[in-house]
Backbone as CSV, one residue per row, in Angstrom:
resi,resn,N_x,N_y,N_z,CA_x,CA_y,CA_z,C_x,C_y,C_z
1,UNK,6.925,-15.226,-15.733,5.949,-14.613,-14.874,6.275,-13.123,-14.706
2,UNK,5.306,-12.233,-14.942,5.590,-10.793,-14.841,5.881,-10.393,-13.392
3,UNK,6.690,-9.374,-13.273,7.028,-8.862,-11.953,5.839,-8.089,-11.375
4,UNK,5.587,-8.299,-10.103,4.542,-7.576,-9.397,5.027,-6.140,-9.157
5,UNK,4.174,-5.166,-9.502,4.523,-3.749,-9.341,3.795,-3.200,-8.117
6,UNK,4.572,-2.645,-7.186,4.029,-2.101,-5.938,4.342,-0.618,-5.855
7,UNK,3.337,0.145,-5.476,3.516,1.575,-5.210,3.535,1.772,-3.696
8,UNK,4.618,2.338,-3.179,4.727,2.655,-1.752,4.539,4.157,-1.576
9,UNK,3.619,4.523,-0.675,3.296,5.934,-0.482,3.490,6.265,1.001
10,UNK,4.492,7.089,1.262,4.763,7.521,2.641,5.428,8.876,2.589
11,UNK,5.043,9.775,3.478,5.639,11.110,3.472,7.025,11.140,4.110
12,UNK,7.442,10.056,4.716,8.784,9.957,5.285,9.680,9.230,4.275
13,UNK,10.625,9.946,3.658,11.468,9.318,2.642,12.282,8.123,3.164
14,UNK,12.592,8.133,4.456,13.353,7.010,5.016,12.508,5.744,5.054
15,UNK,11.235,5.886,5.391,10.320,4.744,5.394,10.140,4.240,3.968
16,UNK,9.933,5.160,3.033,9.791,4.768,1.632,11.023,4.008,1.158
17,UNK,12.191,4.515,1.477,13.433,3.872,1.044,13.564,2.473,1.658
18,UNK,13.248,2.352,2.929,13.316,1.054,3.589,12.314,0.074,2.967
19,UNK,11.078,0.539,2.730,10.078,-0.319,2.087,10.562,-0.766,0.706
20,UNK,11.153,0.170,-0.033,11.647,-0.149,-1.379,12.728,-1.232,-1.310
21,UNK,13.660,-1.082,-0.416,14.754,-2.062,-0.291,14.191,-3.444,0.059
22,UNK,13.323,-3.479,1.055,12.769,-4.751,1.523,11.948,-5.431,0.426
23,UNK,11.096,-4.670,-0.227,10.223,-5.263,-1.238,10.977,-5.640,-2.507
24,UNK,12.002,-4.871,-2.875,12.820,-5.261,-4.029,13.589,-6.552,-3.745
25,UNK,14.090,-6.683,-2.527,14.780,-7.925,-2.149,13.838,-9.119,-2.204
26,UNK,12.556,-8.864,-1.985,11.555,-9.932,-2.047,11.117,-10.215,-3.498
27,UNK,11.662,-9.449,-4.440,11.408,-9.725,-5.856,10.374,-8.846,-6.523
28,UNK,9.939,-7.784,-5.861,8.920,-6.916,-6.430,9.553,-5.697,-7.104
29,UNK,8.854,-5.153,-8.083,9.218,-3.882,-8.702,8.518,-2.800,-7.890
30,UNK,9.267,-1.799,-7.419,8.709,-0.824,-6.471,8.888,0.590,-7.000
31,UNK,7.834,1.369,-6.867,7.876,2.791,-7.179,7.451,3.520,-5.918
32,UNK,7.940,4.764,-5.752,7.678,5.521,-4.534,6.918,6.819,-4.826
33,UNK,6.091,7.199,-3.880,5.441,8.508,-3.881,5.434,9.007,-2.448
34,UNK,5.553,10.329,-2.286,5.616,10.882,-0.931,4.318,11.567,-0.504
35,UNK,3.329,11.574,-1.396,2.036,12.200,-1.058,0.924,11.518,-1.844
36,UNK,-0.271,11.498,-1.302,-1.395,10.877,-2.006,-1.626,11.444,-3.404
37,UNK,-1.537,12.784,-3.560,-1.752,13.372,-4.882,-0.701,12.899,-5.877
38,UNK,0.546,12.759,-5.434,1.598,12.245,-6.315,1.300,10.803,-6.718
39,UNK,0.818,10.034,-5.778,0.486,8.632,-6.062,-0.645,8.550,-7.074
40,UNK,-1.694,9.332,-6.871,-2.827,9.313,-7.796,-2.400,9.748,-9.193
41,UNK,-1.473,10.682,-9.272,-0.961,11.133,-10.568,-0.242,9.993,-11.293
42,UNK,0.479,9.156,-10.552,1.187,8.022,-11.164,0.223,7.042,-11.837
43,UNK,-0.973,6.914,-11.288,-1.946,5.985,-11.853,-2.443,6.418,-13.232
44,UNK,-2.196,7.671,-13.613,-2.601,8.130,-14.954,-1.727,7.534,-16.036
45,UNK,-0.496,7.153,-15.685,0.436,6.647,-16.701,0.991,5.265,-16.405
46,UNK,0.758,4.757,-15.213,1.343,3.475,-14.817,0.295,2.591,-14.160
47,UNK,0.589,1.307,-14.137,-0.287,0.366,-13.443,0.493,-0.273,-12.305
48,UNK,-0.230,-0.592,-11.254,0.366,-1.238,-10.087,-0.521,-2.398,-9.672
49,UNK,0.106,-3.392,-9.059,-0.614,-4.572,-8.589,-1.022,-4.455,-7.136
50,UNK,-0.401,-3.509,-6.419,-0.668,-3.360,-4.988,-0.132,-2.001,-4.543
51,UNK,-0.779,-1.423,-3.536,-0.311,-0.176,-2.931,-0.055,-0.416,-1.450
52,UNK,1.100,0.057,-0.985,1.412,0.098,0.444,1.397,1.575,0.807
53,UNK,0.515,1.960,1.721,0.385,3.389,2.037,0.293,3.653,3.532
54,UNK,0.884,4.756,3.896,0.730,5.310,5.229,-0.595,6.059,5.264
55,UNK,-1.058,6.425,6.442,-2.200,7.317,6.587,-1.641,8.731,6.703
56,UNK,-2.287,9.697,6.081,-1.687,11.033,5.978,-2.383,12.113,6.768
57,UNK,-3.628,11.950,7.066,-4.385,13.006,7.720,-4.330,12.857,9.236
58,UNK,-4.314,13.959,9.914,-4.310,13.926,11.372,-5.728,14.014,11.949
59,UNK,-6.735,14.048,11.068,-8.103,14.147,11.563,-8.914,12.930,11.129
60,UNK,-10.207,13.058,11.147,-11.065,11.908,10.880,-11.115,11.491,9.423
61,UNK,-10.425,12.223,8.534,-10.453,11.881,7.115,-9.262,10.998,6.727
62,UNK,-8.732,10.257,7.674,-7.606,9.375,7.385,-7.848,8.470,6.178
63,UNK,-9.059,8.097,5.942,-9.367,7.134,4.887,-9.519,7.769,3.509
64,UNK,-9.371,9.064,3.379,-9.640,9.753,2.114,-8.824,9.184,0.958
65,UNK,-7.540,9.002,1.120,-6.701,8.499,0.043,-7.088,7.071,-0.329
66,UNK,-7.322,6.234,0.648,-7.692,4.855,0.372,-9.053,4.811,-0.328
67,UNK,-9.981,5.670,0.084,-11.275,5.758,-0.606,-11.091,6.153,-2.066
68,UNK,-10.206,7.114,-2.321,-9.945,7.532,-3.707,-9.372,6.366,-4.519
69,UNK,-8.458,5.612,-3.919,-7.919,4.437,-4.610,-9.029,3.444,-4.930
70,UNK,-9.903,3.213,-3.971,-11.017,2.270,-4.153,-11.967,2.757,-5.246
71,UNK,-12.195,4.084,-5.321,-13.049,4.631,-6.372,-12.403,4.448,-7.747
72,UNK,-11.107,4.676,-7.800,-10.364,4.580,-9.055,-10.213,3.135,-9.517
73,UNK,-9.791,2.266,-8.595,-9.525,0.860,-8.905,-10.060,-0.007,-7.765
74,UNK,-11.326,-0.384,-7.817,-11.970,-1.062,-6.686,-11.294,-2.347,-6.226
75,UNK,-10.641,-3.052,-7.122,-10.055,-4.341,-6.746,-8.555,-4.267,-6.473
76,UNK,-7.980,-3.079,-6.514,-6.549,-2.928,-6.249,-6.263,-3.240,-4.782
77,UNK,-5.401,-4.204,-4.509,-5.065,-4.503,-3.112,-4.316,-3.338,-2.457
78,UNK,-4.708,-3.043,-1.204,-4.113,-1.934,-0.461,-3.698,-2.431,0.912
79,UNK,-2.404,-2.212,1.227,-1.873,-2.504,2.552,-1.646,-1.155,3.225
80,UNK,-2.294,-0.926,4.340,-2.140,0.318,5.091,-1.153,0.077,6.221
81,UNK,-0.179,0.992,6.339,0.770,0.965,7.458,0.587,2.269,8.231
82,UNK,0.637,2.180,9.548,0.415,3.389,10.328,0.959,3.247,11.729
83,UNK,1.353,4.370,12.274,1.753,4.425,13.675,0.549,4.523,14.597
84,UNK,-0.635,4.744,14.022,-1.864,4.779,14.794,-2.269,3.337,15.079
85,UNK,-2.117,2.904,16.307,-2.389,1.513,16.658,-3.872,1.243,16.866
86,UNK,-4.700,2.259,16.666,-6.148,2.117,16.790,-6.800,2.763,15.571
87,UNK,-6.623,2.144,14.387,-7.207,2.746,13.177,-8.721,2.718,13.235
88,UNK,-9.310,3.610,12.466,-10.775,3.678,12.436,-11.331,2.398,11.791
89,UNK,-12.541,2.052,12.140,-13.178,0.897,11.510,-13.260,1.060,9.985
90,UNK,-13.427,2.308,9.527,-13.486,2.547,8.083,-12.185,2.120,7.402
91,UNK,-11.045,2.458,7.991,-9.758,2.056,7.418,-9.665,0.533,7.373
92,UNK,-10.060,-0.110,8.426,-9.977,-1.565,8.466,-10.868,-2.208,7.417
93,UNK,-12.008,-1.572,7.107,-12.888,-2.075,6.054,-12.308,-1.845,4.667
94,UNK,-11.660,-0.703,4.474,-11.131,-0.342,3.157,-9.829,-1.059,2.813
95,UNK,-9.034,-1.359,3.815,-7.715,-1.950,3.577,-7.807,-3.469,3.468
96,UNK,-6.909,-4.016,2.684,-6.801,-5.474,2.584,-5.925,-6.036,3.702
97,UNK,-5.061,-5.178,4.232,-4.227,-5.560,5.382,-3.814,-4.283,6.098
98,UNK,-3.573,-4.411,7.385,-3.116,-3.292,8.200,-1.867,-3.738,8.953
99,UNK,-0.788,-2.954,8.820,0.473,-3.260,9.490,0.830,-2.054,10.349
100,UNK,1.043,-2.296,11.647,1.378,-1.204,12.558,2.862,-0.859,12.473
101,UNK,3.140,0.471,12.419,4.525,0.936,12.539,4.880,0.869,14.012
102,UNK,6.006,0.636,14.408,7.190,0.197,13.709,7.071,-1.307,13.489
103,UNK,7.033,-1.644,12.233,6.833,-3.039,11.858,8.168,-3.672,11.499
104,UNK,8.198,-4.986,11.639,9.388,-5.699,11.213,9.376,-5.790,9.700
105,UNK,10.523,-5.959,9.130,10.611,-6.083,7.672,9.834,-7.299,7.195
106,UNK,9.858,-8.364,7.982,9.095,-9.556,7.619,7.593,-9.298,7.674
107,UNK,7.138,-8.479,8.600,5.707,-8.187,8.699,5.203,-7.531,7.420
108,UNK,5.987,-6.639,6.844,5.572,-5.982,5.603,5.535,-6.982,4.449
109,UNK,6.600,-7.734,4.261,6.620,-8.681,3.136,5.570,-9.775,3.336
110,UNK,5.340,-10.210,4.558,4.300,-11.219,4.812,2.922,-10.673,4.456
111,UNK,2.638,-9.424,4.850,1.343,-8.823,4.539,1.163,-8.685,3.031
112,UNK,2.201,-8.251,2.338,2.138,-8.102,0.880,1.882,-9.447,0.224
113,UNK,2.624,-10.462,0.617,2.426,-11.804,0.026,1.010,-12.323,0.281
114,UNK,0.535,-12.165,1.494,-0.799,-12.654,1.847,-1.881,-11.962,1.020
115,UNK,-1.791,-10.645,0.900,-2.781,-9.890,0.147,-2.731,-10.255,-1.334
116,UNK,-1.531,-10.402,-1.885,-1.407,-10.777,-3.294,-1.958,-12.183,-3.548
117,UNK,-1.744,-13.084,-2.626,-2.273,-14.441,-2.773,-3.793,-14.428,-2.741
118,UNK,-4.367,-13.694,-1.798,-5.838,-13.587,-1.739,-6.403,-12.970,-3.010
119,UNK,-5.704,-11.943,-3.531,-6.164,-11.293,-4.759,-6.105,-12.261,-5.937
120,UNK,-5.053,-13.032,-6.014,-4.928,-14.016,-7.097,-6.044,-15.055,-7.006
121,UNK,-6.312,-15.544,-5.799,-7.375,-16.530,-5.622,-8.746,-15.939,-5.952
122,UNK,-8.948,-14.666,-5.617,-10.217,-14.001,-5.933,-10.404,-13.932,-7.455
123,UNK,-9.319,-13.630,-8.179,-9.419,-13.494,-9.633,-9.641,-14.815,-10.345
124,UNK,-9.075,-15.904,-9.821,-9.228,-17.199,-10.517,-10.430,-17.976,-10.032
125,UNK,-10.964,-17.608,-8.872,-12.027,-18.413,-8.295,-13.350,-17.803,-8.378
């Protein structure tokens, strides 16, 4: 069975490192990006099965990166993590899962597993 490839995008290197450790321990192959543009650049040469991303904008365009991902790869599962405990309805519509910071390590892996399972069922059913 091929390894699931996850791209983690967060501007805080400590969060990225923690996500990488947790997800690798759960058996996933993980790559990191610290900015949306860097993440989008990776998609030119690599494929991913899921993206875990923070929200980056401090204004109403929080959903811009997730919208770009949806335009590029409409069926790519996206888990949004954020310290904003009241995300916009648009983010909730665009994301496959939303995990509030500060999240437990289990919350992240549980969200990833759940989203990947739903995606697999969508593809076979």
